[in-house]
PDB file of N, CA and C in Angstrom:
ATOM      1  N   MET P   1      -1.176  -1.111  -8.990  1.00  0.00           N
ATOM      2  CA  MET P   1      -1.988  -1.930  -8.272  1.00  0.00           C
ATOM      3  C   MET P   1      -2.140  -3.340  -8.814  1.00  0.00           C
ATOM      4  N   GLU P   2      -1.500  -4.609  -8.183  1.00  0.00           N
ATOM      5  CA  GLU P   2      -1.933  -5.691  -9.208  1.00  0.00           C
ATOM      6  C   GLU P   2      -3.295  -5.715  -9.134  1.00  0.00           C
ATOM      7  N   ARG P   3      -3.953  -6.152 -10.463  1.00  0.00           N
ATOM      8  CA  ARG P   3      -5.426  -6.293 -10.320  1.00  0.00           C
ATOM      9  C   ARG P   3      -5.967  -7.681  -9.596  1.00  0.00           C
ATOM     10  N   ARG P   4      -4.810  -8.552 -10.357  1.00  0.00           N
ATOM     11  CA  ARG P   4      -5.344 -10.111 -10.051  1.00  0.00           C
ATOM     12  C   ARG P   4      -5.333 -10.173  -8.308  1.00  0.00           C
ATOM     13  N   GLY P   5      -4.523  -9.375  -7.794  1.00  0.00           N
ATOM     14  CA  GLY P   5      -4.153  -9.621  -6.069  1.00  0.00           C
ATOM     15  C   GLY P   5      -5.270  -8.835  -5.612  1.00  0.00           C
ATOM     16  N   ALA P   6      -5.326  -7.858  -6.179  1.00  0.00           N
ATOM     17  CA  ALA P   6      -6.382  -7.025  -5.217  1.00  0.00           C
ATOM     18  C   ALA P   6      -7.976  -7.388  -5.369  1.00  0.00           C
ATOM     19  N   GLY P   7      -8.607  -8.092  -6.401  1.00  0.00           N
ATOM     20  CA  GLY P   7      -9.611  -8.818  -6.548  1.00  0.00           C
ATOM     21  C   GLY P   7      -9.818 -10.048  -5.808  1.00  0.00           C
ATOM     22  N   VAL P   8      -8.857 -10.608  -5.412  1.00  0.00           N
ATOM     23  CA  VAL P   8      -8.926 -11.799  -4.789  1.00  0.00           C
ATOM     24  C   VAL P   8      -8.990 -11.442  -3.205  1.00  0.00           C
ATOM     25  N   SER P   9      -8.243 -10.753  -2.708  1.00  0.00           N
ATOM     26  CA  SER P   9      -8.185 -10.288  -1.350  1.00  0.00           C
ATOM     27  C   SER P   9      -8.902  -9.011  -0.647  1.00  0.00           C
ATOM     28  N   LYS P  10      -9.518  -8.885   0.083  1.00  0.00           N
ATOM     29  CA  LYS P  10      -9.942  -7.923   1.112  1.00  0.00           C
ATOM     30  C   LYS P  10      -9.061  -7.060   1.817  1.00  0.00           C
ATOM     31  N   GLU P  11      -7.766  -7.657   1.579  1.00  0.00           N
ATOM     32  CA  GLU P  11      -6.467  -7.002   2.500  1.00  0.00           C
ATOM     33  C   GLU P  11      -5.553  -6.507   1.498  1.00  0.00           C
ATOM     34  N   ILE P  12      -4.652  -5.623   1.761  1.00  0.00           N
ATOM     35  CA  ILE P  12      -3.883  -5.159   0.676  1.00  0.00           C
ATOM     36  C   ILE P  12      -2.618  -4.771   1.781  1.00  0.00           C
ATOM     37  N   ILE P  13      -1.178  -5.214   1.078  1.00  0.00           N
ATOM     38  CA  ILE P  13      -0.311  -4.283   1.695  1.00  0.00           C
ATOM     39  C   ILE P  13       0.250  -3.480   1.075  1.00  0.00           C
ATOM     40  N   LEU P  14       0.438  -1.932   1.499  1.00  0.00           N
ATOM     41  CA  LEU P  14       1.208  -1.030   0.959  1.00  0.00           C
ATOM     42  C   LEU P  14       2.194  -0.813   1.203  1.00  0.00           C
ATOM     43  N   CYS P  15       3.317  -0.790   0.228  1.00  0.00           N
ATOM     44  CA  CYS P  15       4.679  -0.564   0.532  1.00  0.00           C
ATOM     45  C   CYS P  15       5.260   1.185   0.595  1.00  0.00           C
ATOM     46  N   GLU P  16       5.904   1.377   0.584  1.00  0.00           N
ATOM     47  CA  GLU P  16       6.647   2.573   0.692  1.00  0.00           C
ATOM     48  C   GLU P  16       7.241   2.742  -0.804  1.00  0.00           C
ATOM     49  N   ALA P  17       7.886   1.873  -1.348  1.00  0.00           N
ATOM     50  CA  ALA P  17       8.788   1.436  -2.549  1.00  0.00           C
ATOM     51  C   ALA P  17       8.752   0.275  -3.270  1.00  0.00           C
ATOM     52  N   LEU P  18       8.749   0.373  -4.456  1.00  0.00           N
ATOM     53  CA  LEU P  18       8.611  -0.770  -5.408  1.00  0.00           C
ATOM     54  C   LEU P  18       9.197  -2.096  -4.892  1.00  0.00           C
ATOM     55  N   ILE P  19      10.762  -1.719  -4.359  1.00  0.00           N
ATOM     56  CA  ILE P  19      11.470  -2.725  -4.387  1.00  0.00           C
ATOM     57  C   ILE P  19      11.088  -3.616  -3.123  1.00  0.00           C
ATOM     58  N   THR P  20      10.151  -2.881  -2.214  1.00  0.00           N
ATOM     59  CA  THR P  20       9.620  -3.542  -0.980  1.00  0.00           C
ATOM     60  C   THR P  20       8.610  -4.016  -1.398  1.00  0.00           C
ATOM     61  N   ALA P  21       7.642  -3.919  -2.270  1.00  0.00           N
ATOM     62  CA  ALA P  21       6.947  -4.384  -2.956  1.00  0.00           C
ATOM     63  C   ALA P  21       7.190  -5.611  -3.575  1.00  0.00           C
ATOM     64  N   LEU P  22       7.903  -5.551  -4.217  1.00  0.00           N
ATOM     65  CA  LEU P  22       8.536  -6.882  -5.121  1.00  0.00           C
ATOM     66  C   LEU P  22       9.083  -7.676  -4.175  1.00  0.00           C
ATOM     67  N   THR P  23       9.300  -7.212  -2.882  1.00  0.00           N
ATOM     68  CA  THR P  23      10.212  -8.570  -2.051  1.00  0.00           C
ATOM     69  C   THR P  23       8.847  -9.228  -2.069  1.00  0.00           C
ATOM     70  N   PHE P  24       8.015  -8.330  -1.347  1.00  0.00           N
ATOM     71  CA  PHE P  24       6.362  -9.239  -0.652  1.00  0.00           C
ATOM     72  C   PHE P  24       6.285 -10.356  -1.934  1.00  0.00           C
ATOM     73  N   TRP P  25       6.036  -9.633  -3.153  1.00  0.00           N
ATOM     74  CA  TRP P  25       5.876 -10.467  -3.991  1.00  0.00           C
ATOM     75  C   TRP P  25       6.309 -11.592  -4.468  1.00  0.00           C
ATOM     76  N   VAL P  26       7.598 -11.781  -4.370  1.00  0.00           N
ATOM     77  CA  VAL P  26       8.439 -12.552  -4.594  1.00  0.00           C
ATOM     78  C   VAL P  26       8.203 -13.740  -3.601  1.00  0.00           C
ATOM     79  N   ALA P  27       7.777 -13.245  -2.254  1.00  0.00           N
ATOM     80  CA  ALA P  27       7.739 -14.383  -1.351  1.00  0.00           C
ATOM     81  C   ALA P  27       6.350 -14.883  -1.003  1.00  0.00           C
ATOM     82  N   GLY P  28       5.445 -14.360  -2.450  1.00  0.00           N
ATOM     83  CA  GLY P  28       4.160 -15.092  -2.482  1.00  0.00           C
ATOM     84  C   GLY P  28       2.973 -14.206  -2.349  1.00  0.00           C
ATOM     85  N   PHE P  29       3.181 -13.117  -1.961  1.00  0.00           N
ATOM     86  CA  PHE P  29       2.065 -12.111  -1.714  1.00  0.00           C
ATOM     87  C   PHE P  29       1.519 -11.294  -2.863  1.00  0.00           C
ATOM     88  N   ARG P  30       0.678 -11.287  -3.473  1.00  0.00           N
ATOM     89  CA  ARG P  30       0.200 -11.007  -4.389  1.00  0.00           C
ATOM     90  C   ARG P  30      -0.491  -9.969  -4.236  1.00  0.00           C
ATOM     91  N   ASN P  31      -1.280  -9.428  -2.938  1.00  0.00           N
ATOM     92  CA  ASN P  31      -2.095  -8.105  -2.534  1.00  0.00           C
ATOM     93  C   ASN P  31      -1.393  -7.267  -2.122  1.00  0.00           C
ATOM     94  N   VAL P  32      -0.248  -6.662  -2.906  1.00  0.00           N
ATOM     95  CA  VAL P  32       0.471  -5.749  -2.780  1.00  0.00           C
ATOM     96  C   VAL P  32       0.764  -4.913  -3.706  1.00  0.00           C
ATOM     97  N   THR P  33       1.148  -3.498  -3.324  1.00  0.00           N
ATOM     98  CA  THR P  33       0.905  -2.118  -4.248  1.00  0.00           C
ATOM     99  C   THR P  33       1.920  -1.064  -3.211  1.00  0.00           C
ATOM    100  N   ALA P  34       2.577  -0.081  -4.066  1.00  0.00           N
ATOM    101  CA  ALA P  34       3.435   0.517  -3.662  1.00  0.00           C
ATOM    102  C   ALA P  34       2.928   2.454  -3.534  1.00  0.00           C
ATOM    103  N   SER P  35       3.105   2.968  -2.585  1.00  0.00           N
ATOM    104  CA  SER P  35       2.517   4.254  -2.881  1.00  0.00           C
ATOM    105  C   SER P  35       3.716   5.338  -3.410  1.00  0.00           C
ATOM    106  N   LEU P  36       5.224   4.757  -3.350  1.00  0.00           N
ATOM    107  CA  LEU P  36       6.320   5.332  -3.933  1.00  0.00           C
ATOM    108  C   LEU P  36       6.605   6.419  -3.562  1.00  0.00           C
ATOM    109  N   TRP P  37       6.094   7.624  -3.183  1.00  0.00           N
ATOM    110  CA  TRP P  37       6.497   8.857  -2.665  1.00  0.00           C
ATOM    111  C   TRP P  37       5.802   9.281  -1.313  1.00  0.00           C
ATOM    112  N   ARG P  38       7.049   9.334  -0.551  1.00  0.00           N
ATOM    113  CA  ARG P  38       6.868   9.519   0.905  1.00  0.00           C
ATOM    114  C   ARG P  38       5.876  10.642   1.017  1.00  0.00           C
ATOM    115  N   GLU P  39       6.165  11.857   0.260  1.00  0.00           N
ATOM    116  CA  GLU P  39       5.458  13.204   0.774  1.00  0.00           C
ATOM    117  C   GLU P  39       3.971  12.951   0.397  1.00  0.00           C
ATOM    118  N   ARG P  40       3.831  11.980  -0.446  1.00  0.00           N
ATOM    119  CA  ARG P  40       2.169  11.822  -1.037  1.00  0.00           C
ATOM    120  C   ARG P  40       2.139  10.406  -0.796  1.00  0.00           C
ATOM    121  N   SER P  41       2.017   9.916   0.222  1.00  0.00           N
ATOM    122  CA  SER P  41       1.873   8.686   0.706  1.00  0.00           C
ATOM    123  C   SER P  41       0.728   7.746   0.423  1.00  0.00           C
ATOM    124  N   PHE P  42      -0.079   8.510   0.570  1.00  0.00           N
ATOM    125  CA  PHE P  42      -1.593   8.087   0.406  1.00  0.00           C
ATOM    126  C   PHE P  42      -2.563   9.275  -0.640  1.00  0.00           C
ATOM    127  N   THR P  43      -2.683   8.821  -2.061  1.00  0.00           N
ATOM    128  CA  THR P  43      -3.506   9.422  -2.414  1.00  0.00           C
ATOM    129  C   THR P  43      -4.935   9.386  -2.957  1.00  0.00           C
ATOM    130  N   ALA P  44      -5.867  10.227  -3.593  1.00  0.00           N
ATOM    131  CA  ALA P  44      -6.962  10.140  -3.834  1.00  0.00           C
ATOM    132  C   ALA P  44      -7.038   8.684  -5.088  1.00  0.00           C
ATOM    133  N   ASP P  45      -6.540   8.665  -6.047  1.00  0.00           N
ATOM    134  CA  ASP P  45      -6.211   7.456  -6.536  1.00  0.00           C
ATOM    135  C   ASP P  45      -6.202   5.992  -5.709  1.00  0.00           C
ATOM    136  N   HIS P  46      -5.169   6.102  -4.725  1.00  0.00           N
ATOM    137  CA  HIS P  46      -5.230   5.061  -4.076  1.00  0.00           C
ATOM    138  C   HIS P  46      -6.681   4.279  -3.307  1.00  0.00           C
ATOM    139  N   ARG P  47      -7.090   5.416  -2.638  1.00  0.00           N
ATOM    140  CA  ARG P  47      -8.582   5.409  -2.615  1.00  0.00           C
ATOM    141  C   ARG P  47      -9.459   5.210  -3.468  1.00  0.00           C
ATOM    142  N   ALA P  48      -9.675   5.555  -4.460  1.00  0.00           N
ATOM    143  CA  ALA P  48     -10.298   4.940  -5.313  1.00  0.00           C
ATOM    144  C   ALA P  48     -10.054   3.565  -5.946  1.00  0.00           C
ATOM    145  N   ALA P  49      -8.995   3.078  -5.948  1.00  0.00           N
ATOM    146  CA  ALA P  49      -8.711   1.924  -6.306  1.00  0.00           C
ATOM    147  C   ALA P  49      -8.955   0.846  -5.338  1.00  0.00           C
ATOM    148  N   PHE P  50      -8.847   1.271  -3.885  1.00  0.00           N
ATOM    149  CA  PHE P  50      -9.096   0.484  -2.879  1.00  0.00           C
ATOM    150  C   PHE P  50     -10.784   0.003  -2.683  1.00  0.00           C
ATOM    151  N   GLU P  51     -11.227   1.014  -2.848  1.00  0.00           N
ATOM    152  CA  GLU P  51     -12.868   1.051  -2.966  1.00  0.00           C
ATOM    153  C   GLU P  51     -13.248   0.348  -4.126  1.00  0.00           C
ATOM    154  N   LYS P  52     -12.699   0.691  -5.265  1.00  0.00           N
ATOM    155  CA  LYS P  52     -13.035  -0.433  -6.595  1.00  0.00           C
ATOM    156  C   LYS P  52     -13.155  -1.852  -6.437  1.00  0.00           C
ATOM    157  N   TYR P  53     -11.963  -2.322  -5.537  1.00  0.00           N
ATOM    158  CA  TYR P  53     -11.589  -3.616  -5.483  1.00  0.00           C
ATOM    159  C   TYR P  53     -12.073  -3.813  -4.213  1.00  0.00           C
ATOM    160  N   GLY P  54     -12.953  -3.377  -3.565  1.00  0.00           N
ATOM    161  CA  GLY P  54     -13.401  -3.710  -2.082  1.00  0.00           C
ATOM    162  C   GLY P  54     -12.461  -3.940  -0.778  1.00  0.00           C
ATOM    163  N   THR P  55     -11.362  -3.391  -1.055  1.00  0.00           N
ATOM    164  CA  THR P  55     -10.415  -3.573   0.124  1.00  0.00           C
ATOM    165  C   THR P  55     -11.259  -3.186   1.432  1.00  0.00           C
ATOM    166  N   GLU P  56     -10.709  -3.854   2.568  1.00  0.00           N
ATOM    167  CA  GLU P  56     -11.247  -3.667   4.003  1.00  0.00           C
ATOM    168  C   GLU P  56     -10.140  -3.430   4.780  1.00  0.00           C
ATOM    169  N   ARG P  57      -9.106  -3.804   4.406  1.00  0.00           N
ATOM    170  CA  ARG P  57      -7.895  -3.767   5.239  1.00  0.00           C
ATOM    171  C   ARG P  57      -6.587  -3.202   4.805  1.00  0.00           C
ATOM    172  N   VAL P  58      -6.171  -2.369   5.273  1.00  0.00           N
ATOM    173  CA  VAL P  58      -4.587  -1.922   4.398  1.00  0.00           C
ATOM    174  C   VAL P  58      -3.619  -2.046   5.514  1.00  0.00           C
ATOM    175  N   TYR P  59      -2.626  -2.913   5.041  1.00  0.00           N
ATOM    176  CA  TYR P  59      -1.349  -2.896   5.906  1.00  0.00           C
ATOM    177  C   TYR P  59      -0.406  -2.131   5.738  1.00  0.00           C
ATOM    178  N   ILE P  60       0.211  -1.349   6.604  1.00  0.00           N
ATOM    179  CA  ILE P  60       1.106   0.042   5.892  1.00  0.00           C
ATOM    180  C   ILE P  60       2.511  -0.977   6.225  1.00  0.00           C
ATOM    181  N   ALA P  61       3.484  -1.049   5.260  1.00  0.00           N
ATOM    182  CA  ALA P  61       4.769  -1.643   5.096  1.00  0.00           C
ATOM    183  C   ALA P  61       5.328  -0.493   4.882  1.00  0.00           C
ATOM    184  N   TYR P  62       5.556   0.489   5.480  1.00  0.00           N
ATOM    185  CA  TYR P  62       6.646   1.727   5.498  1.00  0.00           C
ATOM    186  C   TYR P  62       7.892   1.520   5.917  1.00  0.00           C
ATOM    187  N   ASP P  63       8.999   2.464   5.603  1.00  0.00           N
ATOM    188  CA  ASP P  63      10.372   1.761   6.119  1.00  0.00           C
ATOM    189  C   ASP P  63      10.110   2.570   7.692  1.00  0.00           C
ATOM    190  N   ARG P  64      11.031   1.890   8.397  1.00  0.00           N
ATOM    191  CA  ARG P  64      11.202   2.356   9.969  1.00  0.00           C
ATOM    192  C   ARG P  64      11.848   3.506  10.366  1.00  0.00           C
ATOM    193  N   ASP P  65      11.974   4.344   9.344  1.00  0.00           N
ATOM    194  CA  ASP P  65      12.769   5.763   9.286  1.00  0.00           C
ATOM    195  C   ASP P  65      11.868   7.024   9.431  1.00  0.00           C
ATOM    196  N   GLU P  66      12.336   8.155   9.762  1.00  0.00           N
ATOM    197  CA  GLU P  66      11.701   9.269   9.935  1.00  0.00           C
ATOM    198  C   GLU P  66      10.546   9.883   8.837  1.00  0.00           C
ATOM    199  N   ALA P  67      10.863   9.135   7.789  1.00  0.00           N
ATOM    200  CA  ALA P  67       9.665   9.723   6.667  1.00  0.00           C
ATOM    201  C   ALA P  67       8.845   8.663   6.633  1.00  0.00           C
ATOM    202  N   GLY P  68       9.357   7.520   6.775  1.00  0.00           N
ATOM    203  CA  GLY P  68       8.265   6.375   6.896  1.00  0.00           C
ATOM    204  C   GLY P  68       7.056   6.499   7.780  1.00  0.00           C
ATOM    205  N   GLU P  69       7.546   6.811   8.982  1.00  0.00           N
ATOM    206  CA  GLU P  69       6.959   6.998  10.395  1.00  0.00           C
ATOM    207  C   GLU P  69       5.755   8.155   9.861  1.00  0.00           C
ATOM    208  N   LYS P  70       6.325   9.287   9.492  1.00  0.00           N
ATOM    209  CA  LYS P  70       5.402  10.432   9.427  1.00  0.00           C
ATOM    210  C   LYS P  70       4.408  10.230   8.150  1.00  0.00           C
ATOM    211  N   ALA P  71       4.815   9.415   7.466  1.00  0.00           N
ATOM    212  CA  ALA P  71       4.180   9.223   6.016  1.00  0.00           C
ATOM    213  C   ALA P  71       2.507   8.155   6.617  1.00  0.00           C
ATOM    214  N   ALA P  72       3.149   7.457   7.715  1.00  0.00           N
ATOM    215  CA  ALA P  72       2.275   6.200   8.217  1.00  0.00           C
ATOM    216  C   ALA P  72       1.520   7.036   9.129  1.00  0.00           C
ATOM    217  N   ALA P  73       1.821   8.188   9.858  1.00  0.00           N
ATOM    218  CA  ALA P  73       1.088   8.641  10.689  1.00  0.00           C
ATOM    219  C   ALA P  73      -0.087   9.719  10.078  1.00  0.00           C
ATOM    220  N   ARG P  74       0.089   9.943   8.933  1.00  0.00           N
ATOM    221  CA  ARG P  74      -0.939  10.634   7.939  1.00  0.00           C
ATOM    222  C   ARG P  74      -1.935   9.950   7.631  1.00  0.00           C
ATOM    223  N   TRP P  75      -1.489   8.621   7.582  1.00  0.00           N
ATOM    224  CA  TRP P  75      -2.281   7.670   6.849  1.00  0.00           C
ATOM    225  C   TRP P  75      -4.316   7.820   7.661  1.00  0.00           C
ATOM    226  N   PRO P  76      -5.319   7.799   6.849  1.00  0.00           N
ATOM    227  CA  PRO P  76      -6.501   8.150   7.123  1.00  0.00           C
ATOM    228  C   PRO P  76      -6.784   6.707   8.040  1.00  0.00           C
ATOM    229  N   ARG P  77      -7.655   7.011   9.290  1.00  0.00           N
ATOM    230  CA  ARG P  77      -8.053   5.839  10.171  1.00  0.00           C
ATOM    231  C   ARG P  77      -9.073   5.137   9.892  1.00  0.00           C
ATOM    232  N   SER P  78      -9.867   5.910   9.021  1.00  0.00           N
ATOM    233  CA  SER P  78     -11.070   5.567   8.573  1.00  0.00           C
ATOM    234  C   SER P  78     -11.483   4.606   7.161  1.00  0.00           C
TER     235      SER P  78
END
C-alpha cells in the first residue's frame, strides 16, 4: 500500500493485480493498492493496514472474470 495515498484518503481502490493498480496510479489515483492473489484476495494484513490508515471505504477493482467475481464475493461487507 502506498502510504502517502493511504494517509490522505479515507477511501482506497483495491485491485487484483499490480498492473491494474499501476494503471490507476498513472491516471492520478494515489489511493490504490493490489491484493495480488485471487485465492487470498483479502488478508489480515490488508485489514490491519486499512484500519491503521483509517480507511472507511474500499472500492474493489477486480477483473470481471470468474476468479475476480469469486474473490469479490468473499470480501467482508462490514
